[in-house]
Coordinates of C-alpha atoms in Angstrom, one line a residue:
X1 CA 0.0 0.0 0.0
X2 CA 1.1 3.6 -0.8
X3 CA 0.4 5.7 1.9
X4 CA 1.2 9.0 -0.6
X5 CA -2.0 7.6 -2.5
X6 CA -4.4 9.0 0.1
X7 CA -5.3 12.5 1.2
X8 CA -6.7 13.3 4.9
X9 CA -10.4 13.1 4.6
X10 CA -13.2 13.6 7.3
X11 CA -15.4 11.1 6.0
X12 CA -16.9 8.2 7.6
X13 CA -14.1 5.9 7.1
X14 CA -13.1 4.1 10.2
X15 CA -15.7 2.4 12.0
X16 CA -14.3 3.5 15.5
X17 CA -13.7 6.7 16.9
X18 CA -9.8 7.3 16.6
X19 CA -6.8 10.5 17.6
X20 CA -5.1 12.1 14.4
X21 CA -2.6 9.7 14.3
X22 CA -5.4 6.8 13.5
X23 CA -5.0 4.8 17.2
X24 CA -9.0 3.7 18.4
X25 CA -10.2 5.8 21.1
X26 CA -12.6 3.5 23.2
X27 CA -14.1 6.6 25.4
X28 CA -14.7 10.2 23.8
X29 CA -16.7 11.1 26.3
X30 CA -14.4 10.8 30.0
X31 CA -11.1 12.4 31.1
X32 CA -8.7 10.0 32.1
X33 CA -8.2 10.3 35.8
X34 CA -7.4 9.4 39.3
X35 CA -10.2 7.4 40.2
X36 CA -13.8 8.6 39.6
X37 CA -13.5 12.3 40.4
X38 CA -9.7 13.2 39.3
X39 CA -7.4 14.8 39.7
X40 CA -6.9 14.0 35.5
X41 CA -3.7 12.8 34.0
X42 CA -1.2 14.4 31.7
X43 CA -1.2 10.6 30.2
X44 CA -4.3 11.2 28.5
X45 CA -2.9 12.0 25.1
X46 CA -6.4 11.9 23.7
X47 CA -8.0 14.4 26.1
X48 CA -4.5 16.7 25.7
X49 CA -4.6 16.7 21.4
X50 CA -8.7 17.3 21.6
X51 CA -8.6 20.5 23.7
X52 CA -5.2 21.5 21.7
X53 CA -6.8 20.8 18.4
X54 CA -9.7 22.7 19.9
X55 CA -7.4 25.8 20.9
X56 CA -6.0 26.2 17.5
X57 CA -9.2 25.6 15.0
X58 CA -9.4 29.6 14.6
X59 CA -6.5 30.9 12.4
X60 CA -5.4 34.6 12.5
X61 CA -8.3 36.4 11.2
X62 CA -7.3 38.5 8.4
X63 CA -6.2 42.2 9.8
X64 CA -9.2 43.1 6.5
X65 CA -11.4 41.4 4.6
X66 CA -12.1 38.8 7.4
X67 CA -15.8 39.2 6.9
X68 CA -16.2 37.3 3.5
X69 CA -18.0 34.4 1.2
X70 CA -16.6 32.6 -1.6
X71 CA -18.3 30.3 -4.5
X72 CA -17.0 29.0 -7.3
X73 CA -17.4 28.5 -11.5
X74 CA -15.7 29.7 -14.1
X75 CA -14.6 32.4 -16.5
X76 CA -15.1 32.4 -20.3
X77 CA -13.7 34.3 -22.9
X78 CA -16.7 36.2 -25.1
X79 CA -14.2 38.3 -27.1
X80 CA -10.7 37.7 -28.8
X81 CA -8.3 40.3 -27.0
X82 CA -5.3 38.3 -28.2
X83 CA -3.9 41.0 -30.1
X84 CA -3.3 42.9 -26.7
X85 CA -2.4 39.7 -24.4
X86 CA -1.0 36.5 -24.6
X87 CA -2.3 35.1 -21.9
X88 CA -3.0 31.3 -22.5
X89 CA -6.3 31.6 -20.6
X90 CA -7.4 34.6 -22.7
X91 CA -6.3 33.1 -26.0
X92 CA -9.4 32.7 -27.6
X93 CA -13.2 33.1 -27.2
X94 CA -15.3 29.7 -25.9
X95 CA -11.9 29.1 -23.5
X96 CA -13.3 28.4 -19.8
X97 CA -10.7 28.4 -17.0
X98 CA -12.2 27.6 -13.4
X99 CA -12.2 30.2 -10.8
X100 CA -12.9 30.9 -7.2
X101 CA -14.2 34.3 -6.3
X102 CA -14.5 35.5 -2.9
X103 CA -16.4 38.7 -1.2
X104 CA -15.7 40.7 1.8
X105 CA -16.3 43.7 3.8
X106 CA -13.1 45.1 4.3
X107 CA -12.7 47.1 7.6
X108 CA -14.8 45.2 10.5
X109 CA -14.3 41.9 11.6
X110 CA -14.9 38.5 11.2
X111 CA -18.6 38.1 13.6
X112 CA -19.9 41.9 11.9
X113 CA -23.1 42.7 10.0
X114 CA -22.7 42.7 6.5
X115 CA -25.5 45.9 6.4
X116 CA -21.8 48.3 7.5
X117 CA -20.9 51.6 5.0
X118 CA -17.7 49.8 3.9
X119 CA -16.2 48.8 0.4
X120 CA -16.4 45.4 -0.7
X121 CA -13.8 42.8 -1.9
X122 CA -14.3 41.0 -4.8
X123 CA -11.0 38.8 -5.4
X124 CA -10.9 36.5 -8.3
X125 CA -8.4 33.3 -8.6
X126 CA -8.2 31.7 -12.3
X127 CA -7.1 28.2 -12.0
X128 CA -5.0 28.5 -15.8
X129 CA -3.1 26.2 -17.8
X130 CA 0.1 28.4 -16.9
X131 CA -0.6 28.7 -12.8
X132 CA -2.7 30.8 -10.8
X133 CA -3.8 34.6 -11.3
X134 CA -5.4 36.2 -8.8
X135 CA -7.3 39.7 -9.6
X136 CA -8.1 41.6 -6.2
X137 CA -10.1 44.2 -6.3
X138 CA -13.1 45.9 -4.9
X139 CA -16.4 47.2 -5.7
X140 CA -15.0 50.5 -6.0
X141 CA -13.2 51.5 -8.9
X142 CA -10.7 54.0 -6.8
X143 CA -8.9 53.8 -3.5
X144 CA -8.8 55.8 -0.4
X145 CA -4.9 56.3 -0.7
X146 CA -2.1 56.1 -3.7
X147 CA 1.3 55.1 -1.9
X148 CA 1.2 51.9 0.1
X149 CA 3.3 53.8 2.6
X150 CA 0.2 55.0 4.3
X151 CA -1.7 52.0 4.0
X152 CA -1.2 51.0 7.9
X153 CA -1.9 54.3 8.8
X154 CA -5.2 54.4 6.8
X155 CA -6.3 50.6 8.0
X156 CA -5.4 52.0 11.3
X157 CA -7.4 55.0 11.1
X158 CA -10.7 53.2 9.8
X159 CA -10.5 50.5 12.4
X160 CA -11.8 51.1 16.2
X161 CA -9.9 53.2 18.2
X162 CA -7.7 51.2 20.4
X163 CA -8.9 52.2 23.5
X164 CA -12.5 51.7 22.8
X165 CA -12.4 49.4 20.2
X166 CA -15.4 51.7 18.7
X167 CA -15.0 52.9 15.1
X168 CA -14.8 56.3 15.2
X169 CA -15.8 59.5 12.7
X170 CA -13.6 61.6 14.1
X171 CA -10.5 59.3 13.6
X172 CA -11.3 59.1 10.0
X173 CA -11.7 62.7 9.5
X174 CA -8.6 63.5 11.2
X175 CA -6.8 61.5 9.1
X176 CA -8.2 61.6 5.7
X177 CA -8.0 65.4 6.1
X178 CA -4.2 64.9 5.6
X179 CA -4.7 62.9 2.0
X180 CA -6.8 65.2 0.3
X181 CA -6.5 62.1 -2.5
X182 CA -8.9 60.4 -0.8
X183 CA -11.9 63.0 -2.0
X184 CA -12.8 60.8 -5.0
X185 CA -12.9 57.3 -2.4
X186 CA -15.3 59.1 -0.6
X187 CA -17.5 59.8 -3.1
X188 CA -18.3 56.3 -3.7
X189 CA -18.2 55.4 0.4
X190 CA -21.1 58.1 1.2
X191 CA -22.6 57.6 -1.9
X192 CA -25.5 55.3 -2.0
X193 CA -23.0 52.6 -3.3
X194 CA -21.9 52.3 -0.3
X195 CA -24.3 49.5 1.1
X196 CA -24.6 46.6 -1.5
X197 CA -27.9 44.7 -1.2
X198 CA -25.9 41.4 -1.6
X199 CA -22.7 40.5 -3.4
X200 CA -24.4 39.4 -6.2
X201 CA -25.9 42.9 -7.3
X202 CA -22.7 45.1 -7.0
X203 CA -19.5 46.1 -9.7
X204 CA -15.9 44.8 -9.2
X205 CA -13.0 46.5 -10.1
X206 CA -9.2 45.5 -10.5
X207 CA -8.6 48.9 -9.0
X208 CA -4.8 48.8 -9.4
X209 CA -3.3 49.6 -13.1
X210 CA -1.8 46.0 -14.8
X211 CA 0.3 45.5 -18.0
X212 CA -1.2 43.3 -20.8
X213 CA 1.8 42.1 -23.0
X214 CA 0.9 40.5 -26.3
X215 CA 3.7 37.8 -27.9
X216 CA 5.3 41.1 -29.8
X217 CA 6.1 42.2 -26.7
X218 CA 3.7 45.2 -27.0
X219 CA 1.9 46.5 -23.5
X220 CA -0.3 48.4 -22.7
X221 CA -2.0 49.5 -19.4
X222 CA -4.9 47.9 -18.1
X223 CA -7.7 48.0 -15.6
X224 CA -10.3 45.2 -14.8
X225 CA -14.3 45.9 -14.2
X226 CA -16.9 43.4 -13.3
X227 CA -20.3 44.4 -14.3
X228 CA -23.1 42.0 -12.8
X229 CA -25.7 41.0 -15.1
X230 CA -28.4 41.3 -12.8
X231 CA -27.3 45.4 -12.5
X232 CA -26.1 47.1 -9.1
X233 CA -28.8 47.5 -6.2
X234 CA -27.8 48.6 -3.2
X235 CA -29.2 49.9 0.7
X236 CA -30.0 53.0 2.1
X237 CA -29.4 53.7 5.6
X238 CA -32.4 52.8 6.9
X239 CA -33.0 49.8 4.5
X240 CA -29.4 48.6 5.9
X241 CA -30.9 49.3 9.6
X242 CA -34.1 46.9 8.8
X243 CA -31.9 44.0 6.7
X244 CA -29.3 44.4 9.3
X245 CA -31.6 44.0 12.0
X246 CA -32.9 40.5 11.1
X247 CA -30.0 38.7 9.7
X248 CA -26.5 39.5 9.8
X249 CA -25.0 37.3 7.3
X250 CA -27.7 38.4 4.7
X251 CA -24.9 38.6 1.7
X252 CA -23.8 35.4 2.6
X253 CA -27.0 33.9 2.8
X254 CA -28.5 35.6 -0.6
X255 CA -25.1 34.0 -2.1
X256 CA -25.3 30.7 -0.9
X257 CA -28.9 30.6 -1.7
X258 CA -29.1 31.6 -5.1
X259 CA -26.4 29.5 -6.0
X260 CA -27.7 26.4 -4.3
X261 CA -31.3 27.3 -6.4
X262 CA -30.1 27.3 -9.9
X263 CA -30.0 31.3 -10.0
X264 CA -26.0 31.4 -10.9
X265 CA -24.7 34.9 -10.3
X266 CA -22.8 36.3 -13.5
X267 CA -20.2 39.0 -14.3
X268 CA -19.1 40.6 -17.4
X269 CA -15.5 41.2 -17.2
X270 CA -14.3 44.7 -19.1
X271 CA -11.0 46.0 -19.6
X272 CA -10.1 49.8 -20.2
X273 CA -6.1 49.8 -22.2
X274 CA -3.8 52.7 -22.4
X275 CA -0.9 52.7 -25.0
X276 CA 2.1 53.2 -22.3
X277 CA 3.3 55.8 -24.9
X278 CA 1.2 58.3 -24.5
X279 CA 0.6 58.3 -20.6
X280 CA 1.9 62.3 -20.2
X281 CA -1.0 63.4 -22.3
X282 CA -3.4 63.4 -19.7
X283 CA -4.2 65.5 -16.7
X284 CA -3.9 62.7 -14.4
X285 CA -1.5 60.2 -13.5
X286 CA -2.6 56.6 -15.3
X287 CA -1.4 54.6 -12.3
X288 CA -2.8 56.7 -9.6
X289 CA -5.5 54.0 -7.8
X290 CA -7.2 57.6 -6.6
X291 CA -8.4 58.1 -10.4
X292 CA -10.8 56.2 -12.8
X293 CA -10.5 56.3 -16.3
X294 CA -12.6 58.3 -18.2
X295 CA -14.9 55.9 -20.0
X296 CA -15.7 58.5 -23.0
X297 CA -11.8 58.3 -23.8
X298 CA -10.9 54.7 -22.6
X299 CA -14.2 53.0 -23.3
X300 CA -15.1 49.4 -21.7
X301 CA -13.9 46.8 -23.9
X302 CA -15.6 43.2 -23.0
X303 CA -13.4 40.2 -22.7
X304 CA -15.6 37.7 -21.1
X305 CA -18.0 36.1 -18.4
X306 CA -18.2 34.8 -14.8
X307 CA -20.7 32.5 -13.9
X308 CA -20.4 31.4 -10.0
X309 CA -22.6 27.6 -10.3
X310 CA -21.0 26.2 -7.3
X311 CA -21.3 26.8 -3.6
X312 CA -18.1 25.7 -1.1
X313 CA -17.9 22.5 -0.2
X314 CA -16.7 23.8 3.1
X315 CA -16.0 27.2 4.3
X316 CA -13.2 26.7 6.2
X317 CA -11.3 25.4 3.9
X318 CA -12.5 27.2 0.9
X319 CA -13.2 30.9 2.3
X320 CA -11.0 31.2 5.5
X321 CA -7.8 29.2 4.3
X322 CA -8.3 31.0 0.6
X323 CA -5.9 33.3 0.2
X324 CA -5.1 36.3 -2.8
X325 CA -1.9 38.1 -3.8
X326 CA -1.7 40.7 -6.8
X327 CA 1.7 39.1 -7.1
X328 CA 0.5 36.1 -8.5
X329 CA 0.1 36.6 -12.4
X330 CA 0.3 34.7 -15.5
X331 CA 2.7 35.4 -18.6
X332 CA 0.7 38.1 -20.6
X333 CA -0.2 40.1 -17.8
X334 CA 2.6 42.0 -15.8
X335 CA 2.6 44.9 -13.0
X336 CA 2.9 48.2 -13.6
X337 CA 4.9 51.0 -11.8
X338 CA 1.4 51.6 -9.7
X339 CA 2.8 52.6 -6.0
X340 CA 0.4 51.1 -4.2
X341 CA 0.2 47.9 -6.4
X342 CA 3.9 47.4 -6.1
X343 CA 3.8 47.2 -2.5
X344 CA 0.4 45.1 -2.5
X345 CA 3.0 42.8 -4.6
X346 CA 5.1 41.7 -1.0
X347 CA 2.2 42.9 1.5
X348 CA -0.4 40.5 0.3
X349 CA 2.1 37.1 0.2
X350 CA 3.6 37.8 3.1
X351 CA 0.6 38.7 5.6
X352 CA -0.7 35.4 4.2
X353 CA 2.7 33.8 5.3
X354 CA 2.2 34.9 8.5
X355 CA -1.8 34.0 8.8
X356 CA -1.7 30.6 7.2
X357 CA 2.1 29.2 7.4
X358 CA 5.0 29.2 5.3
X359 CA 3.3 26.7 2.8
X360 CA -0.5 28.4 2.4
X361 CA 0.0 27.9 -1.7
X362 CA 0.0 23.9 -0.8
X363 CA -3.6 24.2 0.7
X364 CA -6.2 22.7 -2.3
X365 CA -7.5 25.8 -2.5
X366 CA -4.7 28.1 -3.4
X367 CA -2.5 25.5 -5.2
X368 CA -2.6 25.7 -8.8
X369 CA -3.8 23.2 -10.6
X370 CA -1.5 22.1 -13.4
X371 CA 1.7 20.7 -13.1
X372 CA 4.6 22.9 -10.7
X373 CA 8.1 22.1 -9.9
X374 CA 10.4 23.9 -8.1
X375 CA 13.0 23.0 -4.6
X376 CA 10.4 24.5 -2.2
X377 CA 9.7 22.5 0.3
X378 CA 10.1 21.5 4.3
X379 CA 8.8 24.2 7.1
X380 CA 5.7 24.5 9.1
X381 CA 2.7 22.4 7.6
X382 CA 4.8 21.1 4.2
X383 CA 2.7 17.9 3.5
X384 CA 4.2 18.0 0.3
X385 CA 5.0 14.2 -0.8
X386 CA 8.9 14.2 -1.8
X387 CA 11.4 11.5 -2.9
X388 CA 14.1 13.5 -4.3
X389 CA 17.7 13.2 -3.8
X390 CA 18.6 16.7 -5.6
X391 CA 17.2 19.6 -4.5
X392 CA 18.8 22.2 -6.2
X393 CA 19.0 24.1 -9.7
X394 CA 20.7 23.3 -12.2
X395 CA 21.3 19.5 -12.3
X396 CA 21.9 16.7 -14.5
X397 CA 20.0 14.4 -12.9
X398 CA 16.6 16.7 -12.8
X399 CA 15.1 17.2 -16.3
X400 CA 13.5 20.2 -15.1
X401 CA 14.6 23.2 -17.0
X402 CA 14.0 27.3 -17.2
X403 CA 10.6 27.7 -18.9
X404 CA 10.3 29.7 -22.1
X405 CA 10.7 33.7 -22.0
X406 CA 7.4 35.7 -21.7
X407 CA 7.9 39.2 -22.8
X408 CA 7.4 41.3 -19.9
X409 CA 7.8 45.8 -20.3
X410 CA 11.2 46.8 -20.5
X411 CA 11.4 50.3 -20.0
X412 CA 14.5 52.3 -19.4
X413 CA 14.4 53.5 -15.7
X414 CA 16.1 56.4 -14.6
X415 CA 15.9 58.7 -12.3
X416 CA 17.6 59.8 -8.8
X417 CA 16.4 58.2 -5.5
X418 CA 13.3 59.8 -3.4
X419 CA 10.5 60.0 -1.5
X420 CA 8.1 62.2 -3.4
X421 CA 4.4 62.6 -4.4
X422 CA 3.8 62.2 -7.9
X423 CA 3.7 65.3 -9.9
X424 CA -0.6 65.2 -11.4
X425 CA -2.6 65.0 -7.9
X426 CA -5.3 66.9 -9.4
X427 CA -7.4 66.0 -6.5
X428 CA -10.8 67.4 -6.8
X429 CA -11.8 67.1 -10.4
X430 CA -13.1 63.8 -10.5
X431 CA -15.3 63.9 -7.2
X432 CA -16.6 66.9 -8.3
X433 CA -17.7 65.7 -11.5
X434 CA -19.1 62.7 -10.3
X435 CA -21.1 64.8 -7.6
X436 CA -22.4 66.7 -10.3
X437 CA -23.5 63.8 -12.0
X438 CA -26.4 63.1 -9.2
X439 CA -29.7 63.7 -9.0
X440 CA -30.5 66.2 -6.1
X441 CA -31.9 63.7 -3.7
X442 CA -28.7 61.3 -4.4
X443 CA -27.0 64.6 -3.7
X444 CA -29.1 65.3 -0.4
X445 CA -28.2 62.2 1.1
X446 CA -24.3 62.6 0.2
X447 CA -24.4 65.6 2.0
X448 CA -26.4 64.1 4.8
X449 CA -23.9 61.7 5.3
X450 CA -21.1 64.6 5.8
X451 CA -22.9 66.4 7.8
X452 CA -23.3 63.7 10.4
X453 CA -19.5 62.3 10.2
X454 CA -18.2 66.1 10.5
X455 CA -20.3 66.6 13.5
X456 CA -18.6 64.1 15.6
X457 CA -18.2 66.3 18.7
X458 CA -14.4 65.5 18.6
X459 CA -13.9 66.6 14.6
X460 CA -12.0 69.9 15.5
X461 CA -12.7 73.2 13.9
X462 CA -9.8 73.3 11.9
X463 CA -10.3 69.8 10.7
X464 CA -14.0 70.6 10.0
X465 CA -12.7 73.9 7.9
X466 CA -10.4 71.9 5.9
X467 CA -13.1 69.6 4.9
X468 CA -15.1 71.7 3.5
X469 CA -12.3 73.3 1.9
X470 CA -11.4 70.6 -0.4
X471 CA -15.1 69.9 -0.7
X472 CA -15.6 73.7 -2.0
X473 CA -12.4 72.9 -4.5
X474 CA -14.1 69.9 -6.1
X475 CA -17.6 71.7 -6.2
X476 CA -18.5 74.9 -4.8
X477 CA -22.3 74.4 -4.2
X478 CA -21.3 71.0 -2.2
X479 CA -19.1 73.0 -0.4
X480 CA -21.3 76.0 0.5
X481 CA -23.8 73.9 1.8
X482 CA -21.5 71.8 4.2
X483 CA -20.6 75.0 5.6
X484 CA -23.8 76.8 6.3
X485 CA -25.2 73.7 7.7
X486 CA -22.4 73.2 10.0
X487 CA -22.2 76.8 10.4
X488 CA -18.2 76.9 9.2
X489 CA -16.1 78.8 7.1
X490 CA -13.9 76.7 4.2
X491 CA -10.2 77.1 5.2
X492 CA -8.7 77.4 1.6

């Protein structure tokens, strides 16, 4: 018998009760002790590795997105972009790669309502011919910040205070006041978008700027947008209060439901692309995660569809154990010099390092699913069957060898070493615009929800005065009325 042949199942398959090492256990139900009432014994092996099993069943929640649900299906490609990518799971329409998608809230933790003012995840891992990719992204097509410098600080600031452990307002507008960047987050946040009705009925987004590199050796930019086929519907504040109040797990629920009745939730993915070469001509930075793309000048290209027809076979193992890095990509697709994505590129493997173990991409869920080779192995939880005697690169006795070349962009850097901002903020066009885009009771409701964060009794005068401020500089009316309702003058 081959012992290698079989994987660690919890299924019925021992007719006895037994420990993890296999040995019968002929009484689950006493302590082993000194006579009827104890003291118990050390001895008791069984007792010791139930309650230690016990003690360690809960990894580290995530420090965000530890509120989330995951289902799976697959992608298919609709519409040839081969001319921009070559990308073996993009290389033609009718292709289908399987996926795994998971949702999340992203500030509160693991036991919150799913009914909180937050963004939502919306990660994406393609199982391809050529490894893993794994888009994460958000329902927002923009980001709160633009160098990952100040991502701590900005998790730290949305989290609750550390004394109280309460989340609040004026935390949030102390520090955001500094990142004036952030004007354009916001607007989506205290928008009405900012309570989904469920996962299924709300946009993803790639957020971060990618490369596409066709086999020329071409690239262009890229950003990735889900569009739901059932549209985007979403919860005002007291419709949040009322769903909130009676179930809070109602995304996961609606998710898990749907799926389980035959009513598959489905995504169109669309791509905006920006020729590299022309980058300056614009009046905004292409890889600043603060900005969208015009859709008038970069206009939504459609590449394919996600269908989600299959609920987790258990969540543990295939929501809390799943785990997402930007870094992971596939030839065709390469970074970009996006600051934040380039620091999501170490951030993202190693918080998973430290919250699932050294060897996280061995779990079923995150390992790819074609063939890999490489001298990785031993460390905390490697179950990993080797036989090897050489374990390093190069060798004659291991046929492995280097893979072909991908083309991947090969700009000239230069430039002198610093810690700068980049040089097109231009901070308050877009959220002005998109303000101006509402309907007045949309509006009303915007400024509702700014009224009541900026009167937190601890949001200072001066902190207060600069918000309106930059909410004057993206539109004056929105600015005008924040300060005769809260009865302040802008700070320009």
């Amino acid at each position: 018998m081959d012992p290698t042949k079989f994987r660690p199942s919890s299924d019925f398959n021992s007719p006895y009760w037994t420990t993890n090492s296999g040995a019968p256990v002929w009484n689950n139900n006493s302590s082993l002790t000194v006579g009827s009432r104890g003291p118990i014994l050390l001895e008791d092996y069984h007792l010791i590795e139930k309650i230690a099993q016990f003690d360690r069943e809960r990894i580290p929640e995530r420090v965000v997105h530890a509120r989330g649900a995951s289902a799976k299906g697959f992608f298919e490609v609709t519409h040839d972009i081969s001319h921009l990518t070559c990308a073996d799971f993009l290389r033609a329409p009718a292709v289908q790669t399987p996926v795994i998608v998971r949702f999340s809230t992203v500030i509160h933790e693991r036991g919150s309502p799913e009914t909180l003012r937050d963004p939502r995840g919306f990660a994406v891992k393609f199982y391809t011919r050529e490894g893993n990719f794994d888009l994460v992204g958000n329902n927002f097509p923009v980001f709160f910040i633009r160098d990952g410098m100040k991502f701590p600080d900005m998790v730290h600031a949305l989290k609750p205070n550390p004394k109280t452990h309460i989340q609040d307002n004026w935390r949030i507008m102390d520090f955001f006041s500094h990142h004036p960047e952030s004007l354009n987050m916001f607007t989506f946040l205290f928008d009405d978008l900012g309570i989904p009705l469920n996962y299924r009925h709300m946009d993803g987004s790639g957020v971060n700027t990618y490369t596409l590199i066709n086999k020329a050796g071409k690239a262009h930019y890229v950003k990735f947008h889900w569009k739901p086929t059932c549209g985007v519907k979403c919860l005002l504040d007291d419709e949040a209060v009322t769903v909130g109040g009676s179930n809070h797990s109602h995304a996961t629920k609606d998710l898990y439901d749907s799926i389980d009745a035959g009513n598959y939730p489905e995504w169109t993915l669309y791509i905006q692309t920006i020729d590299p070469d022309f980058e300056d001509t614009f009046d905004f930075d292409p890889l600043d995660v603060t900005k969208t793309w015009p859709e008038d000048i970069f206009p939504l290209q459609p590449v394919g569809r996600l269908v989600l027809n299959r609920n987790v076979d258990n969540f543990f193992a295939e929501n809390e154990q799943l785990a997402f890095c930007p870094a992971i990509i596939v030839p065709g697709i390469y970074y970009s010099n996006d600051k934040l994505l380039q620091t999501r590129i170490f951030s993202y493997a190693d918080t998973q390092r430290h919250r699932l173990g050294p060897n996280y991409l061995m779990l079923p869920v995150n390992a790819p699913k074609c063939a890999h080779h490489n001298n990785h192995y031993d460390g905390s939880m490697n179950f990993m069957h080797r036989n090897e005697e050489v374990d390093y690169f190069p060798s004659r006795f291991d046929p492995a060898r280097h893979a072909e070349q991908v083309p991947i962009p090969n700009p000239v850097l230069s430039g002198k070493r610093e810690k700068s901002i980049i040089v097109k903020e231009n901070n308050f066009k877009q959220p002005g615009e998109r303000y101006r885009s509402w309907e007045s009771d949309r509006q009303e409701r915007y400024i509702c929800r700014w009224i009541d964060a900026l009167s937190d009794p601890r949001v200072t005068p001066e902190i207060r005065s600069i918000w309106i401020s930059y909410w004057s500089q993206a539109d004056m009316s929105l600015g005008q009325k924040l300060a005769s309702r809260l009865n302040t003058k802008p700070n320009m």
